[in-house]
Amino acid sequence: MSRAHLARAVLAPVLVGLVLGALGGWLWWTWWGPPPLGKVYETPAGPTWYPTPFDPGVTRDFSGTATYVVVGLGLALLLGAIGGWLSRGRAVVGLAAVVVASLAAAAVMALIGVAKSPEDPQSRVDEVKIGAELPGDLEVSGWTPYLIWPVGALLGHMVVMLSLPTTSGGVIGAGRRPEHRSDVPAPQG
């Protein structure tokens, strides 16, 4: 494998992942924004921010995570397909590059989306008066939504690799399966 082929198989998917992650962060923020408004209330636990009205505000909070997953899945599939195409003939190296690229893209998407968002309103409740309005923030709840990038990228990579012709000219999984012959006779009776 020449250095040029190795660079294409390893560096290109990582660069594509960084670009798609940045695009994903911008799309995530754009689709989710503008941030919902909420108020600071006095509670037994101290000042607390709640979205107003409450039910649509909580729904809007969930939509930040859901939007991350939807945007991330679409871009991760694209990343996997591009990575598979660029690394054809070098599947294992390409697979490793796509995994690294998907992890980098997930981090870049989260960083850019959250950076465009206002800061967490709960962190500012002690600085403002009770009843003050503060904008909500964009966030991903939990760690599992971040897995959408590696899962989607691996799926896209697999589809491309199974669709490409093999070195013998065929496509994996196409055609008839070879017959199984056995020297042992089948049981009678």
mmCIF file with all atom_site columns, C-alpha atoms in Angstrom:
data_model
loop_
_atom_site.group_PDB
_atom_site.id
_atom_site.type_symbol
_atom_site.label_atom_id
_atom_site.label_alt_id
_atom_site.label_comp_id
_atom_site.label_asym_id
_atom_site.label_entity_id
_atom_site.label_seq_id
_atom_site.pdbx_PDB_ins_code
_atom_site.Cartn_x
_atom_site.Cartn_y
_atom_site.Cartn_z
_atom_site.occupancy
_atom_site.B_iso_or_equiv
_atom_site.pdbx_formal_charge
_atom_site.auth_seq_id
_atom_site.auth_comp_id
_atom_site.auth_asym_id
_atom_site.auth_atom_id
_atom_site.pdbx_PDB_model_num
ATOM 1   C CA . MET A 1 1   ? 0.000   0.000   0.000  1.00 0.00 ? 1   MET A CA 1
ATOM 2   C CA . SER A 1 2   ? 1.542   3.306   -1.060 1.00 0.00 ? 2   SER A CA 1
ATOM 3   C CA . ARG A 1 3   ? 1.657   6.322   1.234  1.00 0.00 ? 3   ARG A CA 1
ATOM 4   C CA . ALA A 1 4   ? -0.814  8.191   -0.961 1.00 0.00 ? 4   ALA A CA 1
ATOM 5   C CA . HIS A 1 5   ? -3.350  5.376   -0.701 1.00 0.00 ? 5   HIS A CA 1
ATOM 6   C CA . LEU A 1 6   ? -2.814  5.105   3.034  1.00 0.00 ? 6   LEU A CA 1
ATOM 7   C CA . ALA A 1 7   ? -3.269  8.866   3.443  1.00 0.00 ? 7   ALA A CA 1
ATOM 8   C CA . ARG A 1 8   ? -6.477  8.759   1.411  1.00 0.00 ? 8   ARG A CA 1
ATOM 9   C CA . ALA A 1 9   ? -7.799  5.828   3.420  1.00 0.00 ? 9   ALA A CA 1
ATOM 10  C CA . VAL A 1 10  ? -6.938  7.313   6.837  1.00 0.00 ? 10  VAL A CA 1
ATOM 11  C CA . LEU A 1 11  ? -6.761  11.102  6.679  1.00 0.00 ? 11  LEU A CA 1
ATOM 12  C CA . ALA A 1 12  ? -9.578  11.810  4.241  1.00 0.00 ? 12  ALA A CA 1
ATOM 13  C CA . PRO A 1 13  ? -12.329 10.198  6.368  1.00 0.00 ? 13  PRO A CA 1
ATOM 14  C CA . VAL A 1 14  ? -11.071 12.021  9.469  1.00 0.00 ? 14  VAL A CA 1
ATOM 15  C CA . LEU A 1 15  ? -11.110 15.366  7.651  1.00 0.00 ? 15  LEU A CA 1
ATOM 16  C CA . VAL A 1 16  ? -14.551 14.627  6.208  1.00 0.00 ? 16  VAL A CA 1
ATOM 17  C CA . GLY A 1 17  ? -15.711 13.705  9.732  1.00 0.00 ? 17  GLY A CA 1
ATOM 18  C CA . LEU A 1 18  ? -14.505 17.013  11.149 1.00 0.00 ? 18  LEU A CA 1
ATOM 19  C CA . VAL A 1 19  ? -16.262 18.980  8.399  1.00 0.00 ? 19  VAL A CA 1
ATOM 20  C CA . LEU A 1 20  ? -19.494 16.980  8.784  1.00 0.00 ? 20  LEU A CA 1
ATOM 21  C CA . GLY A 1 21  ? -19.314 17.387  12.570 1.00 0.00 ? 21  GLY A CA 1
ATOM 22  C CA . ALA A 1 22  ? -19.034 21.171  12.184 1.00 0.00 ? 22  ALA A CA 1
ATOM 23  C CA . LEU A 1 23  ? -21.919 21.183  9.709  1.00 0.00 ? 23  LEU A CA 1
ATOM 24  C CA . GLY A 1 24  ? -23.903 19.004  12.115 1.00 0.00 ? 24  GLY A CA 1
ATOM 25  C CA . GLY A 1 25  ? -23.333 21.409  15.021 1.00 0.00 ? 25  GLY A CA 1
ATOM 26  C CA . TRP A 1 26  ? -24.592 24.316  12.952 1.00 0.00 ? 26  TRP A CA 1
ATOM 27  C CA . LEU A 1 27  ? -27.597 22.330  11.643 1.00 0.00 ? 27  LEU A CA 1
ATOM 28  C CA . TRP A 1 28  ? -28.419 21.119  15.160 1.00 0.00 ? 28  TRP A CA 1
ATOM 29  C CA . TRP A 1 29  ? -28.437 24.646  16.554 1.00 0.00 ? 29  TRP A CA 1
ATOM 30  C CA . THR A 1 30  ? -30.331 26.073  13.566 1.00 0.00 ? 30  THR A CA 1
ATOM 31  C CA . TRP A 1 31  ? -33.038 23.409  13.670 1.00 0.00 ? 31  TRP A CA 1
ATOM 32  C CA . TRP A 1 32  ? -33.441 23.632  17.467 1.00 0.00 ? 32  TRP A CA 1
ATOM 33  C CA . GLY A 1 33  ? -33.192 27.437  17.937 1.00 0.00 ? 33  GLY A CA 1
ATOM 34  C CA . PRO A 1 34  ? -34.317 29.896  19.093 1.00 0.00 ? 34  PRO A CA 1
ATOM 35  C CA . PRO A 1 35  ? -33.954 28.789  22.712 1.00 0.00 ? 35  PRO A CA 1
ATOM 36  C CA . PRO A 1 36  ? -37.110 28.487  24.807 1.00 0.00 ? 36  PRO A CA 1
ATOM 37  C CA . LEU A 1 37  ? -37.673 31.071  27.533 1.00 0.00 ? 37  LEU A CA 1
ATOM 38  C CA . GLY A 1 38  ? -38.189 30.253  31.168 1.00 0.00 ? 38  GLY A CA 1
ATOM 39  C CA . LYS A 1 39  ? -38.451 31.934  34.558 1.00 0.00 ? 39  LYS A CA 1
ATOM 40  C CA . VAL A 1 40  ? -36.604 31.653  37.816 1.00 0.00 ? 40  VAL A CA 1
ATOM 41  C CA . TYR A 1 41  ? -38.883 30.443  40.640 1.00 0.00 ? 41  TYR A CA 1
ATOM 42  C CA . GLU A 1 42  ? -38.345 30.228  44.391 1.00 0.00 ? 42  GLU A CA 1
ATOM 43  C CA . THR A 1 43  ? -38.525 26.576  45.472 1.00 0.00 ? 43  THR A CA 1
ATOM 44  C CA . PRO A 1 44  ? -37.704 24.773  48.744 1.00 0.00 ? 44  PRO A CA 1
ATOM 45  C CA . ALA A 1 45  ? -34.403 23.766  47.102 1.00 0.00 ? 45  ALA A CA 1
ATOM 46  C CA . GLY A 1 46  ? -33.613 27.392  46.280 1.00 0.00 ? 46  GLY A CA 1
ATOM 47  C CA . PRO A 1 47  ? -33.980 29.408  43.077 1.00 0.00 ? 47  PRO A CA 1
ATOM 48  C CA . THR A 1 48  ? -34.729 27.136  40.119 1.00 0.00 ? 48  THR A CA 1
ATOM 49  C CA . TRP A 1 49  ? -35.215 27.814  36.408 1.00 0.00 ? 49  TRP A CA 1
ATOM 50  C CA . TYR A 1 50  ? -38.232 26.236  34.693 1.00 0.00 ? 50  TYR A CA 1
ATOM 51  C CA . PRO A 1 51  ? -39.318 26.677  31.082 1.00 0.00 ? 51  PRO A CA 1
ATOM 52  C CA . THR A 1 52  ? -42.552 28.617  30.567 1.00 0.00 ? 52  THR A CA 1
ATOM 53  C CA . PRO A 1 53  ? -44.979 27.239  29.720 1.00 0.00 ? 53  PRO A CA 1
ATOM 54  C CA . PHE A 1 54  ? -43.713 24.103  31.442 1.00 0.00 ? 54  PHE A CA 1
ATOM 55  C CA . ASP A 1 55  ? -44.953 21.209  29.250 1.00 0.00 ? 55  ASP A CA 1
ATOM 56  C CA . PRO A 1 56  ? -43.907 22.678  25.890 1.00 0.00 ? 56  PRO A CA 1
ATOM 57  C CA . GLY A 1 57  ? -40.636 23.761  27.493 1.00 0.00 ? 57  GLY A CA 1
ATOM 58  C CA . VAL A 1 58  ? -39.807 20.255  28.686 1.00 0.00 ? 58  VAL A CA 1
ATOM 59  C CA . THR A 1 59  ? -40.761 18.929  25.256 1.00 0.00 ? 59  THR A CA 1
ATOM 60  C CA . ARG A 1 60  ? -38.415 21.497  23.740 1.00 0.00 ? 60  ARG A CA 1
ATOM 61  C CA . ASP A 1 61  ? -35.646 20.315  26.083 1.00 0.00 ? 61  ASP A CA 1
ATOM 62  C CA . PHE A 1 62  ? -36.092 16.742  24.822 1.00 0.00 ? 62  PHE A CA 1
ATOM 63  C CA . SER A 1 63  ? -36.128 17.954  21.234 1.00 0.00 ? 63  SER A CA 1
ATOM 64  C CA . GLY A 1 64  ? -32.500 19.101  21.602 1.00 0.00 ? 64  GLY A CA 1
ATOM 65  C CA . THR A 1 65  ? -31.413 15.505  22.159 1.00 0.00 ? 65  THR A CA 1
ATOM 66  C CA . ALA A 1 66  ? -33.749 14.148  19.483 1.00 0.00 ? 66  ALA A CA 1
ATOM 67  C CA . THR A 1 67  ? -32.509 16.701  16.958 1.00 0.00 ? 67  THR A CA 1
ATOM 68  C CA . TYR A 1 68  ? -28.898 15.769  17.757 1.00 0.00 ? 68  TYR A CA 1
ATOM 69  C CA . VAL A 1 69  ? -29.720 12.129  17.017 1.00 0.00 ? 69  VAL A CA 1
ATOM 70  C CA . VAL A 1 70  ? -31.567 12.803  13.747 1.00 0.00 ? 70  VAL A CA 1
ATOM 71  C CA . VAL A 1 71  ? -28.953 15.206  12.345 1.00 0.00 ? 71  VAL A CA 1
ATOM 72  C CA . GLY A 1 72  ? -26.112 13.017  13.613 1.00 0.00 ? 72  GLY A CA 1
ATOM 73  C CA . LEU A 1 73  ? -27.516 9.840   12.054 1.00 0.00 ? 73  LEU A CA 1
ATOM 74  C CA . GLY A 1 74  ? -27.911 11.384  8.621  1.00 0.00 ? 74  GLY A CA 1
ATOM 75  C CA . LEU A 1 75  ? -24.424 12.858  8.606  1.00 0.00 ? 75  LEU A CA 1
ATOM 76  C CA . ALA A 1 76  ? -22.885 9.718   10.124 1.00 0.00 ? 76  ALA A CA 1
ATOM 77  C CA . LEU A 1 77  ? -24.354 7.561   7.347  1.00 0.00 ? 77  LEU A CA 1
ATOM 78  C CA . LEU A 1 78  ? -22.845 9.967   4.829  1.00 0.00 ? 78  LEU A CA 1
ATOM 79  C CA . LEU A 1 79  ? -19.495 9.850   6.643  1.00 0.00 ? 79  LEU A CA 1
ATOM 80  C CA . GLY A 1 80  ? -19.494 6.040   6.623  1.00 0.00 ? 80  GLY A CA 1
ATOM 81  C CA . ALA A 1 81  ? -20.379 5.902   2.936  1.00 0.00 ? 81  ALA A CA 1
ATOM 82  C CA . ILE A 1 82  ? -17.665 8.412   1.992  1.00 0.00 ? 82  ILE A CA 1
ATOM 83  C CA . GLY A 1 83  ? -15.144 6.650   4.215  1.00 0.00 ? 83  GLY A CA 1
ATOM 84  C CA . GLY A 1 84  ? -16.018 3.286   2.689  1.00 0.00 ? 84  GLY A CA 1
ATOM 85  C CA . TRP A 1 85  ? -15.669 4.667   -0.820 1.00 0.00 ? 85  TRP A CA 1
ATOM 86  C CA . LEU A 1 86  ? -12.323 6.338   -0.078 1.00 0.00 ? 86  LEU A CA 1
ATOM 87  C CA . SER A 1 87  ? -10.904 3.248   1.609  1.00 0.00 ? 87  SER A CA 1
ATOM 88  C CA . ARG A 1 88  ? -12.157 0.611   -0.827 1.00 0.00 ? 88  ARG A CA 1
ATOM 89  C CA . GLY A 1 89  ? -9.588  -2.147  -1.056 1.00 0.00 ? 89  GLY A CA 1
ATOM 90  C CA . ARG A 1 90  ? -8.311  -1.298  2.446  1.00 0.00 ? 90  ARG A CA 1
ATOM 91  C CA . ALA A 1 91  ? -11.346 -2.179  4.532  1.00 0.00 ? 91  ALA A CA 1
ATOM 92  C CA . VAL A 1 92  ? -9.737  -2.595  7.956  1.00 0.00 ? 92  VAL A CA 1
ATOM 93  C CA . VAL A 1 93  ? -7.680  0.598   7.759  1.00 0.00 ? 93  VAL A CA 1
ATOM 94  C CA . GLY A 1 94  ? -10.734 2.448   6.418  1.00 0.00 ? 94  GLY A CA 1
ATOM 95  C CA . LEU A 1 95  ? -12.930 1.021   9.148  1.00 0.00 ? 95  LEU A CA 1
ATOM 96  C CA . ALA A 1 96  ? -10.563 2.254   11.854 1.00 0.00 ? 96  ALA A CA 1
ATOM 97  C CA . ALA A 1 97  ? -10.414 5.687   10.197 1.00 0.00 ? 97  ALA A CA 1
ATOM 98  C CA . VAL A 1 98  ? -14.205 5.889   10.015 1.00 0.00 ? 98  VAL A CA 1
ATOM 99  C CA . VAL A 1 99  ? -14.527 5.029   13.718 1.00 0.00 ? 99  VAL A CA 1
ATOM 100 C CA . VAL A 1 100 ? -12.011 7.733   14.666 1.00 0.00 ? 100 VAL A CA 1
ATOM 101 C CA . ALA A 1 101 ? -13.705 10.201  12.296 1.00 0.00 ? 101 ALA A CA 1
ATOM 102 C CA . SER A 1 102 ? -17.147 9.462   13.754 1.00 0.00 ? 102 SER A CA 1
ATOM 103 C CA . LEU A 1 103 ? -15.941 10.042  17.316 1.00 0.00 ? 103 LEU A CA 1
ATOM 104 C CA . ALA A 1 104 ? -14.305 13.316  16.291 1.00 0.00 ? 104 ALA A CA 1
ATOM 105 C CA . ALA A 1 105 ? -17.452 14.373  14.399 1.00 0.00 ? 105 ALA A CA 1
ATOM 106 C CA . ALA A 1 106 ? -19.682 13.628  17.410 1.00 0.00 ? 106 ALA A CA 1
ATOM 107 C CA . ALA A 1 107 ? -17.467 15.788  19.624 1.00 0.00 ? 107 ALA A CA 1
ATOM 108 C CA . VAL A 1 108 ? -17.250 18.653  17.101 1.00 0.00 ? 108 VAL A CA 1
ATOM 109 C CA . MET A 1 109 ? -21.019 18.629  16.551 1.00 0.00 ? 109 MET A CA 1
ATOM 110 C CA . ALA A 1 110 ? -21.696 18.788  20.278 1.00 0.00 ? 110 ALA A CA 1
ATOM 111 C CA . LEU A 1 111 ? -19.099 21.507  20.874 1.00 0.00 ? 111 LEU A CA 1
ATOM 112 C CA . ILE A 1 112 ? -20.329 23.768  18.071 1.00 0.00 ? 112 ILE A CA 1
ATOM 113 C CA . GLY A 1 113 ? -24.023 23.299  18.869 1.00 0.00 ? 113 GLY A CA 1
ATOM 114 C CA . VAL A 1 114 ? -23.576 23.944  22.582 1.00 0.00 ? 114 VAL A CA 1
ATOM 115 C CA . ALA A 1 115 ? -21.204 26.883  21.951 1.00 0.00 ? 115 ALA A CA 1
ATOM 116 C CA . LYS A 1 116 ? -23.928 28.667  19.940 1.00 0.00 ? 116 LYS A CA 1
ATOM 117 C CA . SER A 1 117 ? -26.434 28.098  22.754 1.00 0.00 ? 117 SER A CA 1
ATOM 118 C CA . PRO A 1 118 ? -26.913 30.354  25.785 1.00 0.00 ? 118 PRO A CA 1
ATOM 119 C CA . GLU A 1 119 ? -25.326 29.036  28.958 1.00 0.00 ? 119 GLU A CA 1
ATOM 120 C CA . ASP A 1 120 ? -27.281 26.755  31.266 1.00 0.00 ? 120 ASP A CA 1
ATOM 121 C CA . PRO A 1 121 ? -29.953 28.943  32.900 1.00 0.00 ? 121 PRO A CA 1
ATOM 122 C CA . GLN A 1 122 ? -29.740 26.986  36.155 1.00 0.00 ? 122 GLN A CA 1
ATOM 123 C CA . SER A 1 123 ? -26.138 28.142  36.544 1.00 0.00 ? 123 SER A CA 1
ATOM 124 C CA . ARG A 1 124 ? -27.308 31.787  36.492 1.00 0.00 ? 124 ARG A CA 1
ATOM 125 C CA . VAL A 1 125 ? -30.274 31.640  38.905 1.00 0.00 ? 125 VAL A CA 1
ATOM 126 C CA . ASP A 1 126 ? -28.265 33.031  41.829 1.00 0.00 ? 126 ASP A CA 1
ATOM 127 C CA . GLU A 1 127 ? -27.269 36.093  39.762 1.00 0.00 ? 127 GLU A CA 1
ATOM 128 C CA . VAL A 1 128 ? -30.819 37.187  38.833 1.00 0.00 ? 128 VAL A CA 1
ATOM 129 C CA . LYS A 1 129 ? -34.020 38.044  40.678 1.00 0.00 ? 129 LYS A CA 1
ATOM 130 C CA . ILE A 1 130 ? -36.856 35.591  41.262 1.00 0.00 ? 130 ILE A CA 1
ATOM 131 C CA . GLY A 1 131 ? -39.233 35.872  38.285 1.00 0.00 ? 131 GLY A CA 1
ATOM 132 C CA . ALA A 1 132 ? -36.508 36.879  35.827 1.00 0.00 ? 132 ALA A CA 1
ATOM 133 C CA . GLU A 1 133 ? -36.732 35.390  32.323 1.00 0.00 ? 133 GLU A CA 1
ATOM 134 C CA . LEU A 1 134 ? -33.727 33.455  31.021 1.00 0.00 ? 134 LEU A CA 1
ATOM 135 C CA . PRO A 1 135 ? -33.299 31.557  27.744 1.00 0.00 ? 135 PRO A CA 1
ATOM 136 C CA . GLY A 1 136 ? -32.918 27.783  27.837 1.00 0.00 ? 136 GLY A CA 1
ATOM 137 C CA . ASP A 1 137 ? -29.831 25.977  26.626 1.00 0.00 ? 137 ASP A CA 1
ATOM 138 C CA . LEU A 1 138 ? -29.138 23.348  23.997 1.00 0.00 ? 138 LEU A CA 1
ATOM 139 C CA . GLU A 1 139 ? -27.849 20.098  25.431 1.00 0.00 ? 139 GLU A CA 1
ATOM 140 C CA . VAL A 1 140 ? -27.791 16.346  24.951 1.00 0.00 ? 140 VAL A CA 1
ATOM 141 C CA . SER A 1 141 ? -29.309 14.379  27.821 1.00 0.00 ? 141 SER A CA 1
ATOM 142 C CA . GLY A 1 142 ? -27.223 11.332  28.715 1.00 0.00 ? 142 GLY A CA 1
ATOM 143 C CA . TRP A 1 143 ? -24.294 9.752   26.884 1.00 0.00 ? 143 TRP A CA 1
ATOM 144 C CA . THR A 1 144 ? -26.083 7.281   24.619 1.00 0.00 ? 144 THR A CA 1
ATOM 145 C CA . PRO A 1 145 ? -27.175 9.797   21.946 1.00 0.00 ? 145 PRO A CA 1
ATOM 146 C CA . TYR A 1 146 ? -23.493 10.384  21.180 1.00 0.00 ? 146 TYR A CA 1
ATOM 147 C CA . LEU A 1 147 ? -23.286 6.766   19.971 1.00 0.00 ? 147 LEU A CA 1
ATOM 148 C CA . ILE A 1 148 ? -25.378 7.661   16.913 1.00 0.00 ? 148 ILE A CA 1
ATOM 149 C CA . TRP A 1 149 ? -22.261 8.860   15.088 1.00 0.00 ? 149 TRP A CA 1
ATOM 150 C CA . PRO A 1 150 ? -20.201 5.643   15.363 1.00 0.00 ? 150 PRO A CA 1
ATOM 151 C CA . VAL A 1 151 ? -23.244 3.423   14.777 1.00 0.00 ? 151 VAL A CA 1
ATOM 152 C CA . GLY A 1 152 ? -24.413 5.392   11.734 1.00 0.00 ? 152 GLY A CA 1
ATOM 153 C CA . ALA A 1 153 ? -20.907 5.670   10.290 1.00 0.00 ? 153 ALA A CA 1
ATOM 154 C CA . LEU A 1 154 ? -20.274 1.933   10.687 1.00 0.00 ? 154 LEU A CA 1
ATOM 155 C CA . LEU A 1 155 ? -23.606 1.173   9.034  1.00 0.00 ? 155 LEU A CA 1
ATOM 156 C CA . GLY A 1 156 ? -22.815 3.473   6.093  1.00 0.00 ? 156 GLY A CA 1
ATOM 157 C CA . HIS A 1 157 ? -19.327 1.957   5.788  1.00 0.00 ? 157 HIS A CA 1
ATOM 158 C CA . MET A 1 158 ? -20.721 -1.580  5.834  1.00 0.00 ? 158 MET A CA 1
ATOM 159 C CA . VAL A 1 159 ? -23.308 -0.851  3.137  1.00 0.00 ? 159 VAL A CA 1
ATOM 160 C CA . VAL A 1 160 ? -20.674 0.614   0.814  1.00 0.00 ? 160 VAL A CA 1
ATOM 161 C CA . MET A 1 161 ? -18.156 -2.154  1.456  1.00 0.00 ? 161 MET A CA 1
ATOM 162 C CA . LEU A 1 162 ? -20.758 -4.863  0.803  1.00 0.00 ? 162 LEU A CA 1
ATOM 163 C CA . SER A 1 163 ? -21.883 -3.092  -2.370 1.00 0.00 ? 163 SER A CA 1
ATOM 164 C CA . LEU A 1 164 ? -18.449 -2.641  -3.926 1.00 0.00 ? 164 LEU A CA 1
ATOM 165 C CA . PRO A 1 165 ? -17.031 -5.311  -6.234 1.00 0.00 ? 165 PRO A CA 1
ATOM 166 C CA . THR A 1 166 ? -14.459 -7.640  -4.709 1.00 0.00 ? 166 THR A CA 1
ATOM 167 C CA . THR A 1 167 ? -11.006 -8.115  -6.224 1.00 0.00 ? 167 THR A CA 1
ATOM 168 C CA . SER A 1 168 ? -12.389 -11.119 -8.126 1.00 0.00 ? 168 SER A CA 1
ATOM 169 C CA . GLY A 1 169 ? -14.979 -8.866  -9.780 1.00 0.00 ? 169 GLY A CA 1
ATOM 170 C CA . GLY A 1 170 ? -18.070 -10.044 -7.891 1.00 0.00 ? 170 GLY A CA 1
ATOM 171 C CA . VAL A 1 171 ? -20.079 -8.387  -5.177 1.00 0.00 ? 171 VAL A CA 1
ATOM 172 C CA . ILE A 1 172 ? -20.097 -9.966  -1.729 1.00 0.00 ? 172 ILE A CA 1
ATOM 173 C CA . GLY A 1 173 ? -23.340 -11.820 -1.186 1.00 0.00 ? 173 GLY A CA 1
ATOM 174 C CA . ALA A 1 174 ? -24.326 -11.800 -4.872 1.00 0.00 ? 174 ALA A CA 1
ATOM 175 C CA . GLY A 1 175 ? -24.958 -14.955 -6.860 1.00 0.00 ? 175 GLY A CA 1
ATOM 176 C CA . ARG A 1 176 ? -25.579 -18.507 -5.806 1.00 0.00 ? 176 ARG A CA 1
ATOM 177 C CA . ARG A 1 177 ? -24.146 -20.051 -2.709 1.00 0.00 ? 177 ARG A CA 1
ATOM 178 C CA . PRO A 1 178 ? -21.874 -23.030 -3.306 1.00 0.00 ? 178 PRO A CA 1
ATOM 179 C CA . GLU A 1 179 ? -23.428 -26.389 -2.724 1.00 0.00 ? 179 GLU A CA 1
ATOM 180 C CA . HIS A 1 180 ? -22.388 -28.204 0.427  1.00 0.00 ? 180 HIS A CA 1
ATOM 181 C CA . ARG A 1 181 ? -21.141 -31.661 -0.409 1.00 0.00 ? 181 ARG A CA 1
ATOM 182 C CA . SER A 1 182 ? -20.501 -34.201 2.221  1.00 0.00 ? 182 SER A CA 1
ATOM 183 C CA . ASP A 1 183 ? -18.997 -37.656 2.085  1.00 0.00 ? 183 ASP A CA 1
ATOM 184 C CA . VAL A 1 184 ? -21.311 -38.694 4.914  1.00 0.00 ? 184 VAL A CA 1
ATOM 185 C CA . PRO A 1 185 ? -24.608 -40.074 3.624  1.00 0.00 ? 185 PRO A CA 1
ATOM 186 C CA . ALA A 1 186 ? -27.791 -38.466 4.875  1.00 0.00 ? 186 ALA A CA 1
ATOM 187 C CA . PRO A 1 187 ? -29.618 -40.360 7.614  1.00 0.00 ? 187 PRO A CA 1
ATOM 188 C CA . GLN A 1 188 ? -32.234 -42.751 6.279  1.00 0.00 ? 188 GLN A CA 1
ATOM 189 C CA . GLY A 1 189 ? -35.527 -43.469 7.721  1.00 0.00 ? 189 GLY A CA 1
#
